Amino acid sequence: MYRNDTVVPYFALVFSAALFLMAYLNDRLRVVHEAGVVPHLTVGNIGLMAFALVLFVYGFIGLLSNWLEGSELRPGKHTPEPSSLPMVAGVVLSLLLVMLSGFFVRTLIFANNPEIGYYNATTLQAGVFGAMMFILAVLIAIYKKYFIEEEVLAEDEKGDFPW
């Protein structure tokens, strides 16, 4: 009835990877390098990477939508299939999230310890925080897919709403 296609998101992901590769090769494969000068990003490279990032997010959201909602939407209530695998995955990911949050607090304390000196651990902190947010997003997606009953509503084409 209502199709949730994956062709456009796959194309967006492939095109974004090609744009990232173009930006990388444009920066690294220059014929003439000045001696001792590290190649830097140009305005064109930054524009390519920004457009590629937008396409990547669009493609990822499309594929995630297809995985969460299915490829064909049918009106009515749909209950998730009971299984113990999502529960085990949720428990394991929750424990990993707790461990990473404890490690994140330790990196904050380590970076602000006057006894051993102040260290700039922002890269490690950003990586740990990014991993925590990724695990949280996976937990939310698992919860949406396997634990929430969803309802698909359909309207007539001649509905009362202007959209």
C-alpha positions as a LaTeX table, in Angstrom:
\begin{tabular}{lrrr}
\hline
Residue & $x$ (\AA) & $y$ (\AA) & $z$ (\AA) \\
\hline
Met1 & 0.00 & 0.00 & 0.00 \\
Tyr2 & 2.56 & 2.63 & 1.11 \\
Arg3 & 6.13 & 1.84 & 0.04 \\
Asn4 & 9.17 & 2.63 & 2.12 \\
Asp5 & 11.84 & 2.14 & $-0.54$ \\
Thr6 & 15.58 & 1.71 & 0.00 \\
Val7 & 16.85 & 2.67 & $-3.45$ \\
Val8 & 17.19 & 6.40 & $-2.76$ \\
Pro9 & 18.87 & 5.97 & 0.67 \\
Tyr10 & 21.38 & 3.48 & $-0.78$ \\
Phe11 & 22.11 & 5.91 & $-3.63$ \\
Ala12 & 22.57 & 8.74 & $-1.10$ \\
Leu13 & 25.02 & 6.64 & 0.93 \\
Val14 & 27.05 & 5.65 & $-2.14$ \\
Phe15 & 27.06 & 9.21 & $-3.47$ \\
Ser16 & 28.13 & 10.59 & $-0.08$ \\
Ala17 & 31.01 & 8.09 & 0.05 \\
Ala18 & 32.04 & 9.18 & $-3.45$ \\
Leu19 & 31.94 & 12.85 & $-2.41$ \\
Phe20 & 34.05 & 12.16 & 0.68 \\
Leu21 & 36.53 & 10.25 & $-1.51$ \\
Met22 & 36.65 & 13.12 & $-4.00$ \\
Ala23 & 37.35 & 15.62 & $-1.23$ \\
Tyr24 & 40.06 & 13.37 & 0.22 \\
Leu25 & 41.76 & 12.69 & $-3.11$ \\
Asn26 & 41.54 & 16.34 & $-4.12$ \\
Asp27 & 43.47 & 17.24 & $-1.00$ \\
Arg28 & 46.03 & 14.39 & $-1.03$ \\
Leu29 & 46.83 & 13.89 & $-4.70$ \\
Arg30 & 47.93 & 17.37 & $-5.66$ \\
Val31 & 50.68 & 17.44 & $-8.27$ \\
Val32 & 52.59 & 20.32 & $-6.73$ \\
His33 & 53.13 & 20.48 & $-2.97$ \\
Glu34 & 55.08 & 23.25 & $-1.39$ \\
Ala35 & 58.07 & 21.95 & 0.54 \\
Gly36 & 57.23 & 21.45 & 4.20 \\
Val37 & 53.63 & 22.65 & 3.89 \\
Val38 & 50.87 & 20.34 & 5.02 \\
Pro39 & 47.96 & 20.32 & 2.55 \\
His40 & 44.92 & 22.04 & 3.99 \\
Leu41 & 41.22 & 21.98 & 3.26 \\
Thr42 & 39.96 & 24.38 & 0.67 \\
Val43 & 36.51 & 25.91 & 0.46 \\
Gly44 & 35.57 & 23.36 & $-2.21$ \\
Asn45 & 36.68 & 20.44 & $-0.01$ \\
Ile46 & 34.67 & 21.76 & 2.91 \\
Gly47 & 31.62 & 22.18 & 0.66 \\
Leu48 & 31.99 & 18.63 & $-0.69$ \\
Met49 & 32.29 & 17.21 & 2.81 \\
Ala50 & 29.28 & 19.18 & 4.08 \\
Phe51 & 27.12 & 18.03 & 1.17 \\
Ala52 & 28.36 & 14.45 & 1.62 \\
Leu53 & 27.51 & 14.59 & 5.32 \\
Val54 & 23.98 & 15.79 & 4.54 \\
Leu55 & 23.54 & 12.97 & 2.01 \\
Phe56 & 24.93 & 10.43 & 4.47 \\
Val57 & 22.49 & 11.50 & 7.19 \\
Tyr58 & 19.61 & 11.40 & 4.67 \\
Gly59 & 20.56 & 7.88 & 3.51 \\
Phe60 & 21.10 & 6.61 & 7.05 \\
Ile61 & 17.73 & 7.93 & 8.21 \\
Gly62 & 16.06 & 6.32 & 5.17 \\
Leu63 & 17.60 & 2.92 & 5.86 \\
Leu64 & 16.84 & 3.16 & 9.57 \\
Ser65 & 13.23 & 4.05 & 8.73 \\
Asn66 & 12.99 & 1.01 & 6.48 \\
Trp67 & 14.43 & $-1.24$ & 9.20 \\
Leu68 & 12.17 & 0.16 & 11.93 \\
Glu69 & 8.90 & 0.44 & 10.00 \\
Gly70 & 9.30 & $-2.19$ & 7.29 \\
Ser71 & 9.29 & $-1.82$ & 3.54 \\
Glu72 & 5.52 & $-1.65$ & 3.18 \\
Leu73 & 3.25 & 0.17 & 5.59 \\
Arg74 & $-0.15$ & $-1.38$ & 6.18 \\
Pro75 & $-2.86$ & 0.45 & 8.15 \\
Gly76 & $-3.72$ & $-1.04$ & 11.53 \\
Lys77 & $-2.05$ & $-2.03$ & 14.79 \\
His78 & 1.08 & $-4.13$ & 14.66 \\
Thr79 & 2.49 & $-5.88$ & 17.72 \\
Pro80 & 6.19 & $-6.79$ & 17.85 \\
Glu81 & 7.20 & $-10.44$ & 17.83 \\
Pro82 & 8.32 & $-11.62$ & 21.29 \\
Ser83 & 11.95 & $-12.65$ & 21.50 \\
Ser84 & 14.65 & $-12.85$ & 24.15 \\
Leu85 & 17.46 & $-11.61$ & 21.88 \\
Pro86 & 16.44 & $-7.91$ & 22.04 \\
Met87 & 16.19 & $-8.16$ & 25.82 \\
Val88 & 19.69 & $-9.63$ & 26.09 \\
Ala89 & 21.05 & $-7.02$ & 23.66 \\
Gly90 & 19.40 & $-4.27$ & 25.71 \\
Val91 & 20.91 & $-5.53$ & 28.97 \\
Val92 & 24.39 & $-5.92$ & 27.46 \\
Leu93 & 24.27 & $-2.49$ & 25.82 \\
Ser94 & 22.95 & $-0.91$ & 29.03 \\
Leu95 & 25.84 & $-2.40$ & 31.02 \\
Leu96 & 28.29 & $-1.20$ & 28.39 \\
Leu97 & 26.73 & 2.27 & 28.60 \\
Val98 & 27.15 & 2.31 & 32.39 \\
Met99 & 30.79 & 1.24 & 32.07 \\
Leu100 & 31.49 & 3.88 & 29.43 \\
Ser101 & 29.83 & 6.58 & 31.53 \\
Gly102 & 32.07 & 5.61 & 34.46 \\
Phe103 & 35.10 & 5.76 & 32.18 \\
Phe104 & 33.94 & 9.15 & 30.90 \\
Val105 & 33.79 & 10.48 & 34.47 \\
Arg106 & 37.30 & 9.09 & 35.07 \\
Thr107 & 38.60 & 10.95 & 32.01 \\
Leu108 & 37.05 & 14.16 & 33.35 \\
Ile109 & 38.73 & 13.64 & 36.72 \\
Phe110 & 42.03 & 12.72 & 35.03 \\
Ala111 & 41.98 & 15.86 & 32.91 \\
Asn112 & 41.47 & 18.05 & 35.99 \\
Asn113 & 43.90 & 16.44 & 38.46 \\
Pro114 & 46.43 & 18.95 & 39.86 \\
Glu115 & 48.64 & 16.22 & 41.39 \\
Ile116 & 49.72 & 14.71 & 38.09 \\
Gly117 & 49.30 & 17.85 & 36.03 \\
Tyr118 & 46.53 & 19.06 & 33.81 \\
Tyr119 & 46.23 & 16.98 & 30.66 \\
Asn120 & 44.16 & 17.82 & 27.65 \\
Ala121 & 42.20 & 14.62 & 27.07 \\
Thr122 & 39.47 & 16.13 & 24.92 \\
Thr123 & 39.93 & 13.65 & 22.07 \\
Leu124 & 39.50 & 10.69 & 24.40 \\
Gln125 & 36.55 & 12.35 & 26.12 \\
Ala126 & 34.90 & 13.10 & 22.78 \\
Gly127 & 35.40 & 9.52 & 21.59 \\
Val128 & 33.95 & 8.03 & 24.78 \\
Phe129 & 31.01 & 10.47 & 24.71 \\
Gly130 & 30.36 & 9.68 & 21.04 \\
Ala131 & 30.39 & 5.95 & 21.80 \\
Met132 & 27.94 & 6.53 & 24.64 \\
Met133 & 25.57 & 8.45 & 22.38 \\
Phe134 & 25.82 & 5.77 & 19.68 \\
Ile135 & 24.96 & 3.02 & 22.19 \\
Leu136 & 22.06 & 5.11 & 23.46 \\
Ala137 & 20.75 & 5.53 & 19.90 \\
Val138 & 21.03 & 1.77 & 19.30 \\
Leu139 & 19.14 & 1.11 & 22.54 \\
Ile140 & 16.35 & 3.47 & 21.48 \\
Ala141 & 16.15 & 1.84 & 18.04 \\
Ile142 & 15.97 & $-1.65$ & 19.58 \\
Tyr143 & 13.26 & $-0.48$ & 21.97 \\
Lys144 & 11.24 & 1.06 & 19.12 \\
Lys145 & 11.59 & $-2.01$ & 16.90 \\
Tyr146 & 11.02 & $-4.83$ & 19.38 \\
Phe147 & 9.02 & $-3.46$ & 22.32 \\
Ile148 & 6.60 & $-0.75$ & 21.14 \\
Glu149 & 3.29 & $-1.59$ & 19.50 \\
Glu150 & 2.86 & 0.65 & 16.48 \\
Glu151 & $-0.24$ & 1.85 & 14.73 \\
Val152 & $-0.34$ & 2.97 & 11.10 \\
Leu153 & $-3.11$ & 5.38 & 10.24 \\
Ala154 & $-4.25$ & 6.18 & 6.72 \\
Glu155 & $-6.40$ & 9.07 & 5.53 \\
Asp156 & $-8.51$ & 9.54 & 2.46 \\
Glu157 & $-7.04$ & 11.62 & $-0.30$ \\
Lys158 & $-9.87$ & 14.11 & 0.17 \\
Gly159 & $-9.17$ & 14.67 & 3.86 \\
Asp160 & $-10.02$ & 17.81 & 5.82 \\
Phe161 & $-6.39$ & 18.79 & 6.43 \\
Pro162 & $-4.67$ & 21.07 & 3.92 \\
Trp163 & $-1.60$ & 18.91 & 3.47 \\
\hline
\end{tabular}
